[in-house]
PDB file of C-alpha atoms in Angstrom:
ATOM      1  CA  UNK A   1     -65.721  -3.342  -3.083  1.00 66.00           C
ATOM      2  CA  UNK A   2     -65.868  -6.211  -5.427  1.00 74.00           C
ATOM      3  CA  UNK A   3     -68.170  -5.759  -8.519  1.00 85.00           C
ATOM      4  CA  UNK A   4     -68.299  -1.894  -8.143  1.00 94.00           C
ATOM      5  CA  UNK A   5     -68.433   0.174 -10.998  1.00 98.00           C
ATOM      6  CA  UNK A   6     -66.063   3.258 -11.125  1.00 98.00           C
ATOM      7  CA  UNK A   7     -65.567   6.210 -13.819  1.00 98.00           C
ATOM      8  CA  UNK A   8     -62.933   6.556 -15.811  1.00 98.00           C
ATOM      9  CA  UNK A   9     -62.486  10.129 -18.253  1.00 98.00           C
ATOM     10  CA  UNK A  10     -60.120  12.804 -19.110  1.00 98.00           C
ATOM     11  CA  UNK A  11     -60.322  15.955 -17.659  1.00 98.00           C
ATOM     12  CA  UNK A  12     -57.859  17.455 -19.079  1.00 98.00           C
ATOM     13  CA  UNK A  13     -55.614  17.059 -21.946  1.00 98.00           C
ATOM     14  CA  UNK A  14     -57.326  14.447 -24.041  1.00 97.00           C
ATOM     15  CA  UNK A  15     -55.509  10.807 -23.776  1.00 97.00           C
ATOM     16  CA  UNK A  16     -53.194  10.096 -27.383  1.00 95.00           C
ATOM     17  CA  UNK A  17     -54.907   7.305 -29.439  1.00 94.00           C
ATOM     18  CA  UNK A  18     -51.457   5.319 -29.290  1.00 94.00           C
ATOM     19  CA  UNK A  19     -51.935   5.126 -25.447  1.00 94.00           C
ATOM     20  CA  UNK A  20     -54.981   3.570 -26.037  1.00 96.00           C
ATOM     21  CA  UNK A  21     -53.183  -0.342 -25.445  1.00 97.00           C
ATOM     22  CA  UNK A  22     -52.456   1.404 -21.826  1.00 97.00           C
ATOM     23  CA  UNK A  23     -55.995   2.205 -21.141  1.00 97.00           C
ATOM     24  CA  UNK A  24     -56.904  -1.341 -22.275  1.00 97.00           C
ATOM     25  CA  UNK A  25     -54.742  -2.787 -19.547  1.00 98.00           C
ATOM     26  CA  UNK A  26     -55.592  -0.235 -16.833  1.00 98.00           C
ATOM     27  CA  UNK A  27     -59.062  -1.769 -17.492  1.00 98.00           C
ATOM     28  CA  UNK A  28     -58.210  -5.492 -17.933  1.00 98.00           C
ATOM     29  CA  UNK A  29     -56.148  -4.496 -14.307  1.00 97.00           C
ATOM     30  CA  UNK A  30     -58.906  -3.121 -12.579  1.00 97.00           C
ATOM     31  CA  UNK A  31     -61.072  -5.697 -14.126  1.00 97.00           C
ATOM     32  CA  UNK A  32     -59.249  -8.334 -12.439  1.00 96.00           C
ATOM     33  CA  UNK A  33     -59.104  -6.636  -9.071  1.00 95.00           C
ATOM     34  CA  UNK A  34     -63.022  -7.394  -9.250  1.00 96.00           C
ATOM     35  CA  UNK A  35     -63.971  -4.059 -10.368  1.00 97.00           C
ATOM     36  CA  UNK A  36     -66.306  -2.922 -13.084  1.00 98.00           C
ATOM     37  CA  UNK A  37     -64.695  -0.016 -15.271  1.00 98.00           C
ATOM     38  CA  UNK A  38     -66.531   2.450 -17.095  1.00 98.00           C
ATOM     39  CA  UNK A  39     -65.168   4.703 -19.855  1.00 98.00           C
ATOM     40  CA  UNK A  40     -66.700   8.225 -19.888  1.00 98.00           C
ATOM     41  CA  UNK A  41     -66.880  10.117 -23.573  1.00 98.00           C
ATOM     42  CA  UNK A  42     -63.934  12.831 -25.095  1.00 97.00           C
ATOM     43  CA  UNK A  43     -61.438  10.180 -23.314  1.00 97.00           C
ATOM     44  CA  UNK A  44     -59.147  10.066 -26.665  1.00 97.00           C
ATOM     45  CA  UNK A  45     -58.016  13.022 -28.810  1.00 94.00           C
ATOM     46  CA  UNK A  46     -55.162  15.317 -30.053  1.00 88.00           C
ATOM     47  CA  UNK A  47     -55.303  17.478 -26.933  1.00 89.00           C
ATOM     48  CA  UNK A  48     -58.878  18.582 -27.358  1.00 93.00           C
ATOM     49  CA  UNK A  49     -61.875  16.224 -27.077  1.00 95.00           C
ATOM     50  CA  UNK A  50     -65.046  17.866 -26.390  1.00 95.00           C
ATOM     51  CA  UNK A  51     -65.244  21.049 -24.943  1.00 97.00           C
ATOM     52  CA  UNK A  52     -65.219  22.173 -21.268  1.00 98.00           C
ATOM     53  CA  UNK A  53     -68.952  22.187 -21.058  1.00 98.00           C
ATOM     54  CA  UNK A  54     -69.462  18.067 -22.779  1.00 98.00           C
ATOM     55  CA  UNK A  55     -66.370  16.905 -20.596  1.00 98.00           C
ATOM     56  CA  UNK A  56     -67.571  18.353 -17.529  1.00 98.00           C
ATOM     57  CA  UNK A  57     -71.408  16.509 -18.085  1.00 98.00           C
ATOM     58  CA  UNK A  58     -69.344  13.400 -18.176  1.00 98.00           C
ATOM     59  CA  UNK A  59     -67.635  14.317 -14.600  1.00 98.00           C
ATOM     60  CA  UNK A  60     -71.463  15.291 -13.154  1.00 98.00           C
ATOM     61  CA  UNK A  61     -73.115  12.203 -14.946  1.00 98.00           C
ATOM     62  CA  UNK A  62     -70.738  10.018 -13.178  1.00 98.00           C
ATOM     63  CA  UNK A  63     -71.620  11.775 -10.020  1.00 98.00           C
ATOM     64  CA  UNK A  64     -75.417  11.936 -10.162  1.00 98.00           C
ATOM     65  CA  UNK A  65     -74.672   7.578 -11.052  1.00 98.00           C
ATOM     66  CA  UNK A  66     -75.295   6.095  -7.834  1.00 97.00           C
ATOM     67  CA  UNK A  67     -73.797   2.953  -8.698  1.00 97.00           C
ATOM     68  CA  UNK A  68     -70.430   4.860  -9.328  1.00 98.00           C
ATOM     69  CA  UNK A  69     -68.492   4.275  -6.354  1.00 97.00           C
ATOM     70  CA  UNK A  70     -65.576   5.843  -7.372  1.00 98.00           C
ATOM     71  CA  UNK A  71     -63.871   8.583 -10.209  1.00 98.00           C
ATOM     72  CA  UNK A  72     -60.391   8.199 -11.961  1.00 98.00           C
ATOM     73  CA  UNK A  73     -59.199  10.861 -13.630  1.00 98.00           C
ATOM     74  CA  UNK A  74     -56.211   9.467 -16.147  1.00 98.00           C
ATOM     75  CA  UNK A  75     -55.275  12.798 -18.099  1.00 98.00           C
ATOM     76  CA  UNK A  76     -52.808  15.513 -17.414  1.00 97.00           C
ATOM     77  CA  UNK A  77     -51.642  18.569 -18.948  1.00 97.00           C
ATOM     78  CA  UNK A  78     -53.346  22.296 -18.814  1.00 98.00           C
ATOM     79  CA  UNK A  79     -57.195  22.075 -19.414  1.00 98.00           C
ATOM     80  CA  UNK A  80     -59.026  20.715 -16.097  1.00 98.00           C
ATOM     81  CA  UNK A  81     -59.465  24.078 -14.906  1.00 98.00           C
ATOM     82  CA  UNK A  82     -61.930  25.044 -17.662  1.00 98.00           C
ATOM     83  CA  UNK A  83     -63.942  22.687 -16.607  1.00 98.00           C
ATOM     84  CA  UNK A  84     -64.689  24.045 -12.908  1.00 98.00           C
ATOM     85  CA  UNK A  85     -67.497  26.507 -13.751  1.00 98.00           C
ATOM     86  CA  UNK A  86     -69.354  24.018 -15.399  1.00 98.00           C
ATOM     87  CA  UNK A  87     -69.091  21.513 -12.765  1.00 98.00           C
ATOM     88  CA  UNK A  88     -73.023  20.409 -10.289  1.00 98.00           C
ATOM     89  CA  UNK A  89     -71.146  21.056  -7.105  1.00 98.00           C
ATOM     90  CA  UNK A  90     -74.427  20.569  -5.378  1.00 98.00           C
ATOM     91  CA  UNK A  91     -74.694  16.687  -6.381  1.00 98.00           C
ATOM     92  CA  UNK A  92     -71.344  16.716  -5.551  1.00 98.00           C
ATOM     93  CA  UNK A  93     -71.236  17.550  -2.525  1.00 98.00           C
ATOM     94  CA  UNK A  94     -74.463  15.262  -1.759  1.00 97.00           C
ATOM     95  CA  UNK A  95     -72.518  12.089  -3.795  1.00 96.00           C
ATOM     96  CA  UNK A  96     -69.320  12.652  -1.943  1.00 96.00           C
ATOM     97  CA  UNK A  97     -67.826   9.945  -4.480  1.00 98.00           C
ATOM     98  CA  UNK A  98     -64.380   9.726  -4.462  1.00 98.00           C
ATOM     99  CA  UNK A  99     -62.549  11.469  -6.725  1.00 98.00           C
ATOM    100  CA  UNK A 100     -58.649  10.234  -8.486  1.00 98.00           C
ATOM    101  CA  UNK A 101     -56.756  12.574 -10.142  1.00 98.00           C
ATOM    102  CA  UNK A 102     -52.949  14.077 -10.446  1.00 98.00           C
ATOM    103  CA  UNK A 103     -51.054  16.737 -11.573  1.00 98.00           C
ATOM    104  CA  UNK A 104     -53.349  19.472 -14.040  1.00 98.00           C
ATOM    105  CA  UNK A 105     -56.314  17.803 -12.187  1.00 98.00           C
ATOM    106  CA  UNK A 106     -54.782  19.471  -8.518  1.00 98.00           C
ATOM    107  CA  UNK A 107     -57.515  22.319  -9.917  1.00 98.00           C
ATOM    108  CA  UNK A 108     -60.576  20.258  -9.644  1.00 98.00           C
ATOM    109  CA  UNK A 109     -59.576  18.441  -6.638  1.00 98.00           C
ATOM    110  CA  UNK A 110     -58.686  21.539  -5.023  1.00 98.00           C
ATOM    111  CA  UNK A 111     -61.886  23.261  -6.555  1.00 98.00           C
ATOM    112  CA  UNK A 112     -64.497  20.486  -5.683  1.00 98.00           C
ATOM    113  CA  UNK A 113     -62.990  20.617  -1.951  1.00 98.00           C
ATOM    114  CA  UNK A 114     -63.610  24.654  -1.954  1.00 98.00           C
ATOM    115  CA  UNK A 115     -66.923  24.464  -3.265  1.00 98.00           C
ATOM    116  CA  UNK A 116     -68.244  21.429  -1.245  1.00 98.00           C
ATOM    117  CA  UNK A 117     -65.729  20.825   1.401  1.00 98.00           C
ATOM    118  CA  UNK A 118     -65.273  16.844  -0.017  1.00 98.00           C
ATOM    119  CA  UNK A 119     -62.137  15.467   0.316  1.00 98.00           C
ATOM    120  CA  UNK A 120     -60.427  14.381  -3.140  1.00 98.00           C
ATOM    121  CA  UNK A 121     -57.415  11.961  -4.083  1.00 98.00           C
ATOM    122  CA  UNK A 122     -54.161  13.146  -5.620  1.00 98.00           C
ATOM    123  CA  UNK A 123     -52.861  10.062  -7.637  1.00 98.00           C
ATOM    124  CA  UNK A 124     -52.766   8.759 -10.535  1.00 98.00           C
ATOM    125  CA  UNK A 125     -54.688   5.579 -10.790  1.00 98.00           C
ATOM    126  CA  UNK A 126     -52.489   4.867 -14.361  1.00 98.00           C
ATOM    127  CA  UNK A 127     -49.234   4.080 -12.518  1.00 98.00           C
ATOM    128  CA  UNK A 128     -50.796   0.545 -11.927  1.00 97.00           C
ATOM    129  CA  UNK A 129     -50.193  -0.366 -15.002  1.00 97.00           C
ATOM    130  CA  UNK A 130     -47.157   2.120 -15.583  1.00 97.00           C
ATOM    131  CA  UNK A 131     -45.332   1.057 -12.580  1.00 97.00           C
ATOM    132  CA  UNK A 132     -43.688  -2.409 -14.454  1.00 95.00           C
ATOM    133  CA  UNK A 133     -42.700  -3.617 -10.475  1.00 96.00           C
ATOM    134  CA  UNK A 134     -46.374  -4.464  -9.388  1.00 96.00           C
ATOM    135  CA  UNK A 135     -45.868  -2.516  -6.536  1.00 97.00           C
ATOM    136  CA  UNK A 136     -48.399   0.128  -6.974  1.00 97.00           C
ATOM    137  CA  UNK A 137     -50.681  -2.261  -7.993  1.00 96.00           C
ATOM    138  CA  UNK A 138     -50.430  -3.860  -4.447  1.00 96.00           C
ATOM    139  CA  UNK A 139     -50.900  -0.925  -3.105  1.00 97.00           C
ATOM    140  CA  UNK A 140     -53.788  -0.184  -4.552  1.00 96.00           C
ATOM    141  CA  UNK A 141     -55.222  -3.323  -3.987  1.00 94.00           C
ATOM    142  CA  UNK A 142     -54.774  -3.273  -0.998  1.00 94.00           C
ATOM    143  CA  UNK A 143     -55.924  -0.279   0.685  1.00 95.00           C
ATOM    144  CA  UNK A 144     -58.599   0.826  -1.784  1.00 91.00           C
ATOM    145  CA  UNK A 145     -60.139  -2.835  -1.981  1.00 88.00           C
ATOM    146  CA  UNK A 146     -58.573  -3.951   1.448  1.00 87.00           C
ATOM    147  CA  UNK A 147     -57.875  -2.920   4.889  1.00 86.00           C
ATOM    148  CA  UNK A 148     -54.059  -1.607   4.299  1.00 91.00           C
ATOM    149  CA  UNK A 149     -53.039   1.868   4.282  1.00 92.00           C
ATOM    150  CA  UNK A 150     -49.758   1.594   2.565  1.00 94.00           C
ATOM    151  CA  UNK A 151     -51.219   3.846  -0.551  1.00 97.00           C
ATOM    152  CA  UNK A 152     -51.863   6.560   1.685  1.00 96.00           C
ATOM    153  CA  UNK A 153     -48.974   6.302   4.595  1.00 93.00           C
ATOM    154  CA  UNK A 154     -46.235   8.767   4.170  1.00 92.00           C
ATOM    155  CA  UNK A 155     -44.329   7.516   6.778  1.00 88.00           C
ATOM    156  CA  UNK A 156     -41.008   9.614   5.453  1.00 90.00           C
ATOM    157  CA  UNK A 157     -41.240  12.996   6.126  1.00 93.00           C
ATOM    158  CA  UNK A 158     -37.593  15.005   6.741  1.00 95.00           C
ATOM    159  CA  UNK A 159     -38.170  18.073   8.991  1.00 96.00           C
ATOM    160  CA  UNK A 160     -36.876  21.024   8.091  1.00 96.00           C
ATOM    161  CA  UNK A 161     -37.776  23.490   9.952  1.00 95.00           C
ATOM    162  CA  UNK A 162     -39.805  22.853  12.831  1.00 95.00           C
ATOM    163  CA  UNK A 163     -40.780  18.926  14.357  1.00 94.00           C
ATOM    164  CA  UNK A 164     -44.663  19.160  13.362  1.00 94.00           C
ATOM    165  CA  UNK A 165     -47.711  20.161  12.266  1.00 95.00           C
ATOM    166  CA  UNK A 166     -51.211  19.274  11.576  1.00 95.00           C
ATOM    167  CA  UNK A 167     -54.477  20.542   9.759  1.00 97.00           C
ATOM    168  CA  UNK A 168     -56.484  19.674   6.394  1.00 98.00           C
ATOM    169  CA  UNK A 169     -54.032  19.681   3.328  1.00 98.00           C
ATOM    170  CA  UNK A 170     -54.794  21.561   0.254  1.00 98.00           C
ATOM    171  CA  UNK A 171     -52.313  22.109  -2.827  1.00 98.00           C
ATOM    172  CA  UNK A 172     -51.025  19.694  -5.520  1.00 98.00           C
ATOM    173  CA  UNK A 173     -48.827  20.854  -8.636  1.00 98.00           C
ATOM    174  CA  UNK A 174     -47.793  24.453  -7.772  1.00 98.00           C
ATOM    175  CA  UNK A 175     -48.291  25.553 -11.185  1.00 98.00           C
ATOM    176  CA  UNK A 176     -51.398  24.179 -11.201  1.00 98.00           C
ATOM    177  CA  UNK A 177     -52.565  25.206  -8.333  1.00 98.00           C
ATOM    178  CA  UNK A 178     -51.686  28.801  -8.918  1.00 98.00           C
ATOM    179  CA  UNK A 179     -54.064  28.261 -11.916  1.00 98.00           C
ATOM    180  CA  UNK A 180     -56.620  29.044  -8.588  1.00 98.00           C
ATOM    181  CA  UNK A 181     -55.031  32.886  -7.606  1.00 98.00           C
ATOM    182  CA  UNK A 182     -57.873  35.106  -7.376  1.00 97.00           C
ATOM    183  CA  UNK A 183     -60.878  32.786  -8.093  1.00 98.00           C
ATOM    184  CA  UNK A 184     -63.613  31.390  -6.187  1.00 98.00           C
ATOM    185  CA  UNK A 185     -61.884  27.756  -6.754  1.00 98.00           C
ATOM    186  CA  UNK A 186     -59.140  28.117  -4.383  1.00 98.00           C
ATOM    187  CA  UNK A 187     -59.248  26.839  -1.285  1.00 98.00           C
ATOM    188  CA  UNK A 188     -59.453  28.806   2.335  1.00 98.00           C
ATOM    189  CA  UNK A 189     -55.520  28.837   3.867  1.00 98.00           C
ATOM    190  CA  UNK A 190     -56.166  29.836   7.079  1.00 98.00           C
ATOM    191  CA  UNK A 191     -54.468  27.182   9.091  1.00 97.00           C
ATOM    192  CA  UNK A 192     -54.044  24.187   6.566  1.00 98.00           C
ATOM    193  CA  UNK A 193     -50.900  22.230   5.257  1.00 98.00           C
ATOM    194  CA  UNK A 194     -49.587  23.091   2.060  1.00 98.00           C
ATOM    195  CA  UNK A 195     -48.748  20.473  -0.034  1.00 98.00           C
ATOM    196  CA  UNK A 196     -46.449  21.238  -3.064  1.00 98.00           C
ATOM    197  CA  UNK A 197     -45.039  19.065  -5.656  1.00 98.00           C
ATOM    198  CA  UNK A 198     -43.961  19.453  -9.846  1.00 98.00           C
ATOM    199  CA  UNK A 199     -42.936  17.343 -12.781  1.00 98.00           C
ATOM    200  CA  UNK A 200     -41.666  20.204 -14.733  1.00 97.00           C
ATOM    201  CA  UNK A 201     -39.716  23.550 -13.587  1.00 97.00           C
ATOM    202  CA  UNK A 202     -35.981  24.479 -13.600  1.00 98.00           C
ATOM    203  CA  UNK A 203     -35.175  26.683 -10.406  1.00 98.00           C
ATOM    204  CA  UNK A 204     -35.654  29.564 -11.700  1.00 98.00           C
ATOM    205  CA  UNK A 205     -39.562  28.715 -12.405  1.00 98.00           C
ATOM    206  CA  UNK A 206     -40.413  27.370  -8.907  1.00 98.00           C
ATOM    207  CA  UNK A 207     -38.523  30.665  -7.244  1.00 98.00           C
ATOM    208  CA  UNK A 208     -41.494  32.617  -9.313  1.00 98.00           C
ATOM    209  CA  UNK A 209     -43.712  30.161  -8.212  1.00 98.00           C
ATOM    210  CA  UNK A 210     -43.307  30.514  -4.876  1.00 98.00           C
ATOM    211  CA  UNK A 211     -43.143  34.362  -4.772  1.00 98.00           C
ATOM    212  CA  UNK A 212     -46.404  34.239  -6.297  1.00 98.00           C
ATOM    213  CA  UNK A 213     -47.322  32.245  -3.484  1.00 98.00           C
ATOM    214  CA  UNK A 214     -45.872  34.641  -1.132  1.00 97.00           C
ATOM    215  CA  UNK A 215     -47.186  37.660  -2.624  1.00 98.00           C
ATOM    216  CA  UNK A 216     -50.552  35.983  -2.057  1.00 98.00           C
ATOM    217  CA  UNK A 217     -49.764  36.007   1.560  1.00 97.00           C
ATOM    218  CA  UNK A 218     -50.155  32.558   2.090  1.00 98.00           C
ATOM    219  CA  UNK A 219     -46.946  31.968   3.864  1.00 97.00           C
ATOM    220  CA  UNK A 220     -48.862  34.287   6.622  1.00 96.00           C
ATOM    221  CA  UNK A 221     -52.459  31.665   6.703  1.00 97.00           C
ATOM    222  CA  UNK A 222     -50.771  28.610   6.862  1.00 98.00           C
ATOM    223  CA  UNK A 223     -49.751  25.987   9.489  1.00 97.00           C
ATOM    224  CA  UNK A 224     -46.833  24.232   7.058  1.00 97.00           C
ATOM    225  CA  UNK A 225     -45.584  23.283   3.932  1.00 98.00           C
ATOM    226  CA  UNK A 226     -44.915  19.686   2.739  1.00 98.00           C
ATOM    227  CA  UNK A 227     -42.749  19.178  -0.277  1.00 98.00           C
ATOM    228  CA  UNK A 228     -43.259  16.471  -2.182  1.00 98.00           C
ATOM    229  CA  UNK A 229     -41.379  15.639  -5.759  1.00 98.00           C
ATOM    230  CA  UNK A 230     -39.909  18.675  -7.890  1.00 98.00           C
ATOM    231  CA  UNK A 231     -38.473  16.212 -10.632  1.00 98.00           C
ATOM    232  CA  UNK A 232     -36.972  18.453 -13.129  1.00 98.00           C
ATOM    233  CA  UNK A 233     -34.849  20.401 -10.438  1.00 98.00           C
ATOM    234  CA  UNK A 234     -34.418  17.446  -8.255  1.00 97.00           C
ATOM    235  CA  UNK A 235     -32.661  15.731 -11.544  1.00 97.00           C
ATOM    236  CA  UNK A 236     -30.544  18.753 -11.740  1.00 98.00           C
ATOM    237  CA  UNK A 237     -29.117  18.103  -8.474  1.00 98.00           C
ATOM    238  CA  UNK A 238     -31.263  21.491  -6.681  1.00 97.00           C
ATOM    239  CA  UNK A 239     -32.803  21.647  -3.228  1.00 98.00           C
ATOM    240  CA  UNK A 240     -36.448  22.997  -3.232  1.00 98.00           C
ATOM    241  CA  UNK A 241     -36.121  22.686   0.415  1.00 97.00           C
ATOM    242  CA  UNK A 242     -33.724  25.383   0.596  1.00 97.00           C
ATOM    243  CA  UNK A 243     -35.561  27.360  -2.320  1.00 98.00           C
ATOM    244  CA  UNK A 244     -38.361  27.684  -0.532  1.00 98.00           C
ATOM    245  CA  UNK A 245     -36.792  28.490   3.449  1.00 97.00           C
ATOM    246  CA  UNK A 246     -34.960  31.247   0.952  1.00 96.00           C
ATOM    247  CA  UNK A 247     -38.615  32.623  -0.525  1.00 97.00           C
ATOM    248  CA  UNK A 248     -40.249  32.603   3.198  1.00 96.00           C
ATOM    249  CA  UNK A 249     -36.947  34.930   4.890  1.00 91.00           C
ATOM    250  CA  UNK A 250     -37.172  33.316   8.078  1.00 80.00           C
ATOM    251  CA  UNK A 251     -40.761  32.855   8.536  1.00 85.00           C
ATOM    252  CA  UNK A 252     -40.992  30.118  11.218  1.00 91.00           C
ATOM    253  CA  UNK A 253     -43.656  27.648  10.113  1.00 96.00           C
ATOM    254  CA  UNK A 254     -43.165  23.836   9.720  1.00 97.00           C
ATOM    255  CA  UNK A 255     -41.762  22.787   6.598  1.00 97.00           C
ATOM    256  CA  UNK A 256     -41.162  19.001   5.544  1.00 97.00           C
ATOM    257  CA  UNK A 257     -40.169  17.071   2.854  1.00 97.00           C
ATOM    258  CA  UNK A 258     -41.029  13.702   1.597  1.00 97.00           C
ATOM    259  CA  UNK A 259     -40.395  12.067  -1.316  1.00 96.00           C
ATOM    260  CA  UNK A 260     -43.309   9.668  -1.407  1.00 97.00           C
ATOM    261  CA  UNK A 261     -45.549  11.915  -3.721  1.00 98.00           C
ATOM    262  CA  UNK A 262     -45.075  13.217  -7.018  1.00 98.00           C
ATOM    263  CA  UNK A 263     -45.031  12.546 -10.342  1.00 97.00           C
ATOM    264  CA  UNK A 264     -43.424   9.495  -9.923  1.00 97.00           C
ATOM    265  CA  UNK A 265     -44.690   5.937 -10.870  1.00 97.00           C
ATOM    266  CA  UNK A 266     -44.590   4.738  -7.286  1.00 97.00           C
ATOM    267  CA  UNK A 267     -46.199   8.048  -5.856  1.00 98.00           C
ATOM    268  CA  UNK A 268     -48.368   7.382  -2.980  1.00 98.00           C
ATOM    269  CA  UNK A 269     -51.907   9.095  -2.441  1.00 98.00           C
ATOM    270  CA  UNK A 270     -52.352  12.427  -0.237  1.00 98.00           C
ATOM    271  CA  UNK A 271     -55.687  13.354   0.475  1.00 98.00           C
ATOM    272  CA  UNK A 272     -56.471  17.224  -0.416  1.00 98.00           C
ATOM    273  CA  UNK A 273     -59.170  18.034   2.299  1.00 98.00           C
ATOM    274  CA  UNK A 274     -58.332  15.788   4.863  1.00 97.00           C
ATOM    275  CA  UNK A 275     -56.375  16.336   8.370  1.00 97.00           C
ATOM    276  CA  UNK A 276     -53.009  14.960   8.994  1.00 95.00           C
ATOM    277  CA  UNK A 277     -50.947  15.134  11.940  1.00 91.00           C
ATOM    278  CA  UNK A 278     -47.115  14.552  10.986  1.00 84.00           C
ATOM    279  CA  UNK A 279     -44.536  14.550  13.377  1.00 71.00           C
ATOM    280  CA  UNK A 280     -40.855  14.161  13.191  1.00 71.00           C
ATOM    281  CA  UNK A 281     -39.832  10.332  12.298  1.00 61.00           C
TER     282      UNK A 281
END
């Protein structure tokens, strides 16, 4: 809503200095949209800037803020997941204030839904400023200050195997997802949508990737996979698609593909936590 305030830090990897003139105009963006940007502390840094423990006081300060309407994560990189033990998932769970955040930050998102059962926003609010065509910054606009849905409508979805599914997603970058194996941070599977996507990874790395998956058993739990962006093998002309029907050896869930989430600069929002139905276009 116009005049909100909303929290802005850096989870993860600490933001360079020189992208500092980026931050400036995410703000002066936001700013003009009507809303009232706050910058958290250990936003700037050579990788590290404040430890686990301060950054993760910034993440519950801007929680227990009432007047905080919303969260935007605007790192990346390896780190979020130290933060997750450090993290008041009570007031969390009572604030229920939306939470931004892409690629290293699939841990919290994924955590704060396993520990609270909130839903939690896989994008990048950065790409309205990155994204030089203005589209994303329609979008955003638009659906988080207006009544469209065009940030959060996949509406392209390629079947195949199977013509639907439904159930609360979970997932985000596989590798950092898999970050999650064996601790209390990763979600339930039983009967959700997978939703897998990377920026980095030749072929060879998301094959391990998803045998760690199966190994897991997950491919047993689930109700589907959707596939969203694998950049670095998708630029190498490879088909995750058929990567992944080779990993599962004919196990007959759902899987689609769509190529409206990623890493990309005009990635559209998925909601980690909520329920989707998707049927064949």
């Amino acid at each position: 809503m116009q005049g909100d305030r909303v929290g802005v830090l850096a989870a993860s990897n600490a933001v360079l200095p020189e992208r500092k003139t980026e931050t400036d105009a995410l703000f002066e963006a936001l700013t003009d949209m009507g809303l009232n940007p706050v910058l958290g502390d250990f936003v700037y840094g050579d990788i590290f800037s404040g430890s686990p423990e301060d950054k993760a006081d910034v993440l519950n300060d801007f929680y227990r803020d009432s007047s905080i309407k919303a969260i935007f994560d605007i790192s990346g990189g390896d780190l979020s997941n130290s933060l997750l033990p450090y993290l008041d998932y009570r007031i969390i769970k009572k604030r229920k204030t939306p939470f931004f955040g892409y690629s290293d930050l699939t841990t919290l998102i994924n955590g704060i839904y396993a520990k609270t059962g909130n839903a939690a926003f896989l994008y990048q609010v950065a790409n309205i400023v990155r994204d030089g065509s203005g589209v994303q910054k329609i979008r955003f606009k638009e659906s988080i200050l207006g009544r469209d849905n065009s940030l959060f409508d996949l509406n392209d979805c390629r079947y195949l195997q199977g013509t639907s599914m439904n159930g609360e997603v979970i997932g985000g970058n596989i590798r950092c997802f898999l970050k999650l194996a064996g601790t209390e941070y990763m979600p339930d599977f039983n009967r959700k949508i997978l939703f897998l996507e990377a920026n980095s990874g030749d072929e060879a790395r998301i094959f391990s990737y998803l045998n760690q998956l199966k190994q897991l058993g997950v491919f047993e739990k689930i109700k589907g996979v959707l596939l969203g962006n694998f950049t670095e093998m998708e630029d190498n002309n490879k088909n995750i698609g058929r990567l992944l029907l080779q990993v599962m050896d004919n196990k007959k869930i759902p899987v689609a593909k769509t190529d409206q989430v990623g890493h990309g600069l005009l990635s559209r929002c998925i909601v980690i936590g909520r329920e989707y139905v998707m049927l064949r276009q």
